């Protein structure tokens, strides 16, 4: 929940996107703003007749630099000067701060603080959740029935099952693909499938061979 200390605020409706804190400050902005994201409480200006203002998007990168309208600001003083100039032109503009998946939360708060010091009163910020990169595990079934897992050969079936289970638990979205020569015995393939089931893996890509002409 956002923790704010300011006057003239009241709760708005809860129809907001997840992981978003919307801060509205009437009058003089405070020197510091502290916020934690989940769950978010939303606040808006009590003057219902205000016309909707334009929006400025600030993209906060992992290194703390900020991009506004294609221009990147690495220096905090330059960023503040730019924001102050924009605020003097139109203080009612909505500021939306977007963080990359790996952007530290404190960097988001620092940018939020710079916006309020520049004179903006309607500021929101959100972070994009990290999406795990897809993982493909290749199982090479050899003619003797042994299996290479991403090029490494487990010493036993027990070790193979343990390795497959660990890979599956580390990344539940991992894809497992079996490769083999066309003349590998069917019994070896069935044994490998049993080991995959023991490891809790329910989906696997089987080798595809050309149909005989």
mmCIF file of N, CA and C in Angstrom, residues 60 64 103-112:
data_model
loop_
_atom_site.group_PDB
_atom_site.id
_atom_site.type_symbol
_atom_site.label_atom_id
_atom_site.label_comp_id
_atom_site.label_asym_id
_atom_site.label_seq_id
_atom_site.Cartn_x
_atom_site.Cartn_y
_atom_site.Cartn_z
ATOM 1 N N UNK A 60 12.323 4.391 -17.126
ATOM 2 C CA UNK A 60 13.480 4.286 -16.238
ATOM 3 C C UNK A 60 14.224 2.986 -16.550
ATOM 4 N N UNK A 64 19.382 3.363 -14.135
ATOM 5 C CA UNK A 64 18.853 4.552 -13.492
ATOM 6 C C UNK A 64 18.638 5.729 -14.422
ATOM 7 N N UNK A 103 14.747 -2.965 -13.280
ATOM 8 C CA UNK A 103 15.014 -1.671 -12.641
ATOM 9 C C UNK A 103 14.766 -1.762 -11.139
ATOM 10 N N UNK A 104 15.739 -1.329 -10.344
ATOM 11 C CA UNK A 104 15.571 -1.349 -8.894
ATOM 12 C C UNK A 104 14.449 -0.396 -8.494
ATOM 13 N N UNK A 105 13.679 -0.806 -7.496
ATOM 14 C CA UNK A 105 12.526 -0.009 -7.092
ATOM 15 C C UNK A 105 12.934 1.372 -6.595
ATOM 16 N N UNK A 106 14.079 1.479 -5.923
ATOM 17 C CA UNK A 106 14.526 2.770 -5.397
ATOM 18 C C UNK A 106 14.757 3.768 -6.522
ATOM 19 N N UNK A 107 15.237 3.289 -7.686
ATOM 20 C CA UNK A 107 15.442 4.192 -8.828
ATOM 21 C C UNK A 107 14.101 4.759 -9.304
ATOM 22 N N UNK A 108 13.048 3.949 -9.233
ATOM 23 C CA UNK A 108 11.718 4.435 -9.588
ATOM 24 C C UNK A 108 11.264 5.526 -8.620
ATOM 25 N N UNK A 109 11.505 5.294 -7.331
ATOM 26 C CA UNK A 109 11.109 6.274 -6.316
ATOM 27 C C UNK A 109 11.905 7.563 -6.479
ATOM 28 N N UNK A 110 13.189 7.463 -6.821
ATOM 29 C CA UNK A 110 14.018 8.658 -7.025
ATOM 30 C C UNK A 110 13.460 9.520 -8.160
ATOM 31 N N UNK A 111 13.040 8.869 -9.251
ATOM 32 C CA UNK A 111 12.471 9.613 -10.382
ATOM 33 C C UNK A 111 11.141 10.222 -9.985
ATOM 34 N N UNK A 112 10.338 9.486 -9.233
ATOM 35 C CA UNK A 112 9.075 10.022 -8.734
ATOM 36 C C UNK A 112 9.306 11.263 -7.887
#
